[in-house]
Backbone as numpy.savetxt, mean C-alpha at the origin, in Angstrom:
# Nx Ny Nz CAx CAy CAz Cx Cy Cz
4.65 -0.91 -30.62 5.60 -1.22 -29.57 6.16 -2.62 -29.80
7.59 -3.06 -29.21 8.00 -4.29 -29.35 7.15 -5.60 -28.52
7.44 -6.63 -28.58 7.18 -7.61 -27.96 7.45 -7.50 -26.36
8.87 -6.88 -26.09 9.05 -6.91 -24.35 8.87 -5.47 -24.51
8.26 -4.33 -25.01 7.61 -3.21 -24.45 6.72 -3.32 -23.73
5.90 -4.77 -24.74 4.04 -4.91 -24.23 4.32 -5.67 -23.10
5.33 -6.82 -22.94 5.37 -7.47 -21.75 5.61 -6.77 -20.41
6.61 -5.68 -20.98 6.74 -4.87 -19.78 6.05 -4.22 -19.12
5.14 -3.65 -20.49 3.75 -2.65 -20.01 2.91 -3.99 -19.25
2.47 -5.10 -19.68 1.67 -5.89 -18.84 2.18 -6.12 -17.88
3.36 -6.58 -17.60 3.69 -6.84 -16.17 3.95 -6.00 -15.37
3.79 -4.38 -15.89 3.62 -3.59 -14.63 2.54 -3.01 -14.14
1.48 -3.97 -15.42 -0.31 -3.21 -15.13 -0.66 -4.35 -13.77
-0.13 -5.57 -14.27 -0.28 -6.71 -13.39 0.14 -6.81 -11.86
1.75 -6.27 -11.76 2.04 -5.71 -10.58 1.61 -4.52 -10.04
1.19 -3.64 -10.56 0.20 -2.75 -9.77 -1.77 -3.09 -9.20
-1.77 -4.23 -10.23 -3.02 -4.16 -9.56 -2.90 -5.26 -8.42
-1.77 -6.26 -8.41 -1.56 -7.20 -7.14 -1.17 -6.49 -5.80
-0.59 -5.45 -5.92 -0.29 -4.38 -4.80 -1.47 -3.73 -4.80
-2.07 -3.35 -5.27 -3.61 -2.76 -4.75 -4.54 -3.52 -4.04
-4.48 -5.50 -4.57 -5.23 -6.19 -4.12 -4.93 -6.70 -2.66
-3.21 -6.31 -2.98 -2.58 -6.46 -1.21 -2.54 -5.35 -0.15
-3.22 -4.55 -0.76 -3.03 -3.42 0.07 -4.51 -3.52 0.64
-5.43 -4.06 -0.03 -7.05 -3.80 -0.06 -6.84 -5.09 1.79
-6.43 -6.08 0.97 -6.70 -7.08 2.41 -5.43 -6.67 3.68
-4.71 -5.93 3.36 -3.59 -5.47 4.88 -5.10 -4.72 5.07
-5.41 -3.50 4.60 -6.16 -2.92 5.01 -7.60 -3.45 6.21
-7.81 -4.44 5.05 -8.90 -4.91 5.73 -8.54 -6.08 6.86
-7.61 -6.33 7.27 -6.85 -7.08 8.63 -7.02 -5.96 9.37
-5.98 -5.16 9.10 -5.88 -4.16 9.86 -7.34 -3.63 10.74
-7.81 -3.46 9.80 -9.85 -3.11 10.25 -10.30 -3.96 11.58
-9.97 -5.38 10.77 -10.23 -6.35 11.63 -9.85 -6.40 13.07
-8.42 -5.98 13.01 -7.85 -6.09 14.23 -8.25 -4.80 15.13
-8.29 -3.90 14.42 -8.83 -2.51 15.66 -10.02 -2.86 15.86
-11.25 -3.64 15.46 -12.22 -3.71 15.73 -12.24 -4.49 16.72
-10.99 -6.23 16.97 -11.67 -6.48 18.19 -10.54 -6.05 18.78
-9.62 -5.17 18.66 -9.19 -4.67 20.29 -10.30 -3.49 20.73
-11.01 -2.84 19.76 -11.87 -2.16 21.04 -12.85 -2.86 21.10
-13.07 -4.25 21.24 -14.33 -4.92 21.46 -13.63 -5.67 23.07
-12.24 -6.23 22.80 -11.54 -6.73 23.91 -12.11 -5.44 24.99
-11.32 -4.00 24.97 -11.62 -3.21 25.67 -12.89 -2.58 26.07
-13.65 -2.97 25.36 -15.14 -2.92 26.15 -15.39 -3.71 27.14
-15.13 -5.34 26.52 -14.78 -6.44 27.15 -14.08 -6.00 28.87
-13.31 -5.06 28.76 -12.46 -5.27 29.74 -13.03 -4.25 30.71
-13.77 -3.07 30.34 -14.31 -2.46 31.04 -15.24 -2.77 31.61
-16.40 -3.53 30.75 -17.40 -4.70 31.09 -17.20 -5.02 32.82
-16.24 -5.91 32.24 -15.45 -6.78 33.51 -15.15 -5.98 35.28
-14.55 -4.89 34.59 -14.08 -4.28 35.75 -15.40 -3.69 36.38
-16.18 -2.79 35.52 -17.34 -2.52 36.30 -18.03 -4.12 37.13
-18.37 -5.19 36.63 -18.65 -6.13 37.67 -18.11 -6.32 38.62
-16.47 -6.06 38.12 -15.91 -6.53 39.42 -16.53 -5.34 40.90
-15.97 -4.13 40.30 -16.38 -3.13 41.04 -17.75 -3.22 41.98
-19.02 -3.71 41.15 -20.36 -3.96 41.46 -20.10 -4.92 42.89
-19.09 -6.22 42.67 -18.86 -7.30 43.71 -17.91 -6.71 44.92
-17.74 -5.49 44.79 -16.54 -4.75 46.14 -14.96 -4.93 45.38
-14.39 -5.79 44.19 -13.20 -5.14 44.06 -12.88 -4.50 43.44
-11.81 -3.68 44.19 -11.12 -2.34 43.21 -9.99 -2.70 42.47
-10.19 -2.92 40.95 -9.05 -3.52 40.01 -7.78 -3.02 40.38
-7.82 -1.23 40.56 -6.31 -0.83 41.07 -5.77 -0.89 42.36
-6.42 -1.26 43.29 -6.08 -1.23 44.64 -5.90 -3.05 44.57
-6.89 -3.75 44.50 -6.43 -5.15 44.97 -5.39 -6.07 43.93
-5.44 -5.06 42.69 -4.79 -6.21 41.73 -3.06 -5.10 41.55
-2.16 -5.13 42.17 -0.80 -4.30 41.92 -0.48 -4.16 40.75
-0.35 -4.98 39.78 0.11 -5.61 38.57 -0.99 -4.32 37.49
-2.05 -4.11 37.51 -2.73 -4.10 36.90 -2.01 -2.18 36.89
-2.70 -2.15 35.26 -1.90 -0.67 35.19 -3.57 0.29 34.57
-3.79 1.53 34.49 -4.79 1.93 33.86 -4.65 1.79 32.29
-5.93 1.97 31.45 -5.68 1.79 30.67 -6.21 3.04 30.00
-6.01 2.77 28.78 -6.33 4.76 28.20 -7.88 4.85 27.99
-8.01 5.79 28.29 -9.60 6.51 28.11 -10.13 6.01 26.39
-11.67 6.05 26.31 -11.99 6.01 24.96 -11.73 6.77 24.11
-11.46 8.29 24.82 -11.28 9.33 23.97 -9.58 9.56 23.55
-8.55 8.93 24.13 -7.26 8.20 23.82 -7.09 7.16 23.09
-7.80 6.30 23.14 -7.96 4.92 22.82 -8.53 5.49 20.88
-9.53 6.17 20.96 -9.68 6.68 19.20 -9.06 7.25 18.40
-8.26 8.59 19.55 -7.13 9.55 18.92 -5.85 8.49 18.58
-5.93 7.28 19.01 -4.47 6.24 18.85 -5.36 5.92 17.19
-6.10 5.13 17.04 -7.05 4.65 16.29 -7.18 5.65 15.04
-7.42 6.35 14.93 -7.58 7.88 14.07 -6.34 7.70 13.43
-4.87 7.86 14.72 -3.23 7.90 14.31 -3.26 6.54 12.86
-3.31 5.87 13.57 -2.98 4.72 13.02 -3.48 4.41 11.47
-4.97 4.44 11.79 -5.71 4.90 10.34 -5.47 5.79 9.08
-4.65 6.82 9.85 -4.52 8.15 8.85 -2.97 7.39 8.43
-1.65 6.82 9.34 -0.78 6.62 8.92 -0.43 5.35 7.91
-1.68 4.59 7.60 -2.31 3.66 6.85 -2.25 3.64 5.63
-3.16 4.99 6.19 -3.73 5.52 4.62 -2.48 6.06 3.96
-2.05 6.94 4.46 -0.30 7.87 4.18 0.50 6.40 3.11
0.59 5.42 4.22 1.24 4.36 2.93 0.47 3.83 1.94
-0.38 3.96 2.20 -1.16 3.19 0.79 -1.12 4.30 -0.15
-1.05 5.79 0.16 -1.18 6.79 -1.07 0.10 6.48 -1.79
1.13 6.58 -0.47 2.65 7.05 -1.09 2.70 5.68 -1.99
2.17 3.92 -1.85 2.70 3.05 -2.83 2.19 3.18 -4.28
1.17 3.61 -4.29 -0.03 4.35 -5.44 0.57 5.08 -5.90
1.64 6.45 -5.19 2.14 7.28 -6.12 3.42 6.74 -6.26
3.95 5.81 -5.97 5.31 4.97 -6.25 4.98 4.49 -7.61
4.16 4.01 -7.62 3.57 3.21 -8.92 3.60 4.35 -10.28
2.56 5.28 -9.83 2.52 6.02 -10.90 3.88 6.78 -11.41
4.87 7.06 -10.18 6.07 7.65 -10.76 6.86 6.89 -11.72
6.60 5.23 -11.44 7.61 4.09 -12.01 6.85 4.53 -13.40
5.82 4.00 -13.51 4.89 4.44 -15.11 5.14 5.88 -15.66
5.59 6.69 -14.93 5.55 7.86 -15.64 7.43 7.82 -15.90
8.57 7.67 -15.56 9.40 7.60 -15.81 9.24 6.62 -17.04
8.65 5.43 -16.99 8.62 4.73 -18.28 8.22 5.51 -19.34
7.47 6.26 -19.38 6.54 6.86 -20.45 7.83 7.65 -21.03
8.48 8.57 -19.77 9.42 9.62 -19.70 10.60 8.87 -20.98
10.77 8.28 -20.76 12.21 7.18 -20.83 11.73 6.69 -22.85
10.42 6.09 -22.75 10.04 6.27 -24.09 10.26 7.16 -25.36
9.69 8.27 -24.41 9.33 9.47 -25.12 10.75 9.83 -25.78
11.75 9.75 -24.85 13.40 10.38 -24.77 13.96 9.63 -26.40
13.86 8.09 -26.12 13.43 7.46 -27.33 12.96 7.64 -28.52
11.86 8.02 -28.26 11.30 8.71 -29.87 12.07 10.05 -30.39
12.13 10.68 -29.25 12.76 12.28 -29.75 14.15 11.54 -30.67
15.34 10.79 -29.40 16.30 10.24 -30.01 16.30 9.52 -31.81
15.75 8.86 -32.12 15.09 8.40 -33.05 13.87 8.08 -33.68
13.39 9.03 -34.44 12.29 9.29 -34.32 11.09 8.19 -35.19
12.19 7.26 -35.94 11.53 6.29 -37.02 11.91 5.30 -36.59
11.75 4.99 -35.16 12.15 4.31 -34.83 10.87 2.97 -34.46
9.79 3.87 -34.06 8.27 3.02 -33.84 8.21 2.82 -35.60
7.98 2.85 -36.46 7.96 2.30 -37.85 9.03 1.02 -37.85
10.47 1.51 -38.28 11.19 0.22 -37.75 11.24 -0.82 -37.38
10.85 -0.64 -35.64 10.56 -1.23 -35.31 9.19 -2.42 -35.21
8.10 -1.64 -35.97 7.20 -2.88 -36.40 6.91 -3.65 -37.89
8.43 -2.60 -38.52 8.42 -3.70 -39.80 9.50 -5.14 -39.55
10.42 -4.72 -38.94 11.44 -5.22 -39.22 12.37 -6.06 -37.61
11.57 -5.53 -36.65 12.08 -6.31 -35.14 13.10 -5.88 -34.65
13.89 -4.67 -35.24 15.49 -4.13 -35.15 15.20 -2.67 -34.93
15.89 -2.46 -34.27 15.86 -0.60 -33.81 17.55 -0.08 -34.28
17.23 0.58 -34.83 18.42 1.94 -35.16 18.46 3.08 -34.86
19.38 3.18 -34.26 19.76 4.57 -33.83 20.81 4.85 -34.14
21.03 6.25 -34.97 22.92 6.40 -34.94 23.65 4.98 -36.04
24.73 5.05 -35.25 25.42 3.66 -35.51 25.47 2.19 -35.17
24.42 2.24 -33.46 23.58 1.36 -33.12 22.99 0.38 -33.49
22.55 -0.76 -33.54 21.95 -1.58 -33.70 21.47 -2.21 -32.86
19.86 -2.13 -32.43 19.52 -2.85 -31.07 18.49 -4.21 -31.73
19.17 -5.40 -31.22 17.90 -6.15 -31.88 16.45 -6.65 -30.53
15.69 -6.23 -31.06 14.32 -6.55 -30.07 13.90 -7.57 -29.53
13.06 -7.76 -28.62 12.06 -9.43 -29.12 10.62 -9.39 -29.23
């Protein structure tokens, strides 16, 4: 392969594994953050049962205050969110692999086109095709 084949091939092994490493820590924020909103909402249920224990009723004395969703709502949101997570992290994974496989594709088209062309090209730094002349680096 040429000089900017291999660069190309490295810099797209390089950019795929920096998008994996960014996907690893969104992920793991993400984690972070559902963990303490249902820790807040324990928190908050916590609360209200005391209050309750002391005579007030959060929905009757406080107007403002709205219900909040059940645990078994509160996971099915949690579940959503998780699965639609995951959905992007597959689809950038298979973004990746389509970019690499069109490269390969795009190669290949290459060789068929000229087929002495990988020889050529590592004697001499120049590609021919046809009437063409491509010079490399």
């Amino acid at each position: 392969m040429t000089k900017l084949r291999l660069l190309n091939a490295y810099l797209t092994e390089r950019l795929m594994v920096a998008v994996r490493e960014i996907l690893e820590v969104v992920e793991g924020t993400v984690s972070e953050f559902q963990e303490e909103a249902a820790r807040t909402h324990r928190e908050n249920e916590s609360l209200r049962r005391r209050l309750r224990e002391v005579g007030y009723d959060t929905e009757a004395d406080w107007p403002g205050v709205t219900h909040e969703m059940s645990p078994a709502e509160q996971r099915h949101y949690e579940q959503e969110w998780s699965c639609s997570l995951k959905k992007d992290t597959e689809l950038t994974v298979n973004e990746d692999k389509q970019v690499l496989s069109e490269q390969q594709r795009a190669r290949h088209r290459e060789e068929l086109c000229c087929p002495n062309v990988v020889q050529q090209e590592e004697e001499s730094g120049r590609k021919q095709c046809g009437r063409w002349t491509h010079v490399t680096a």
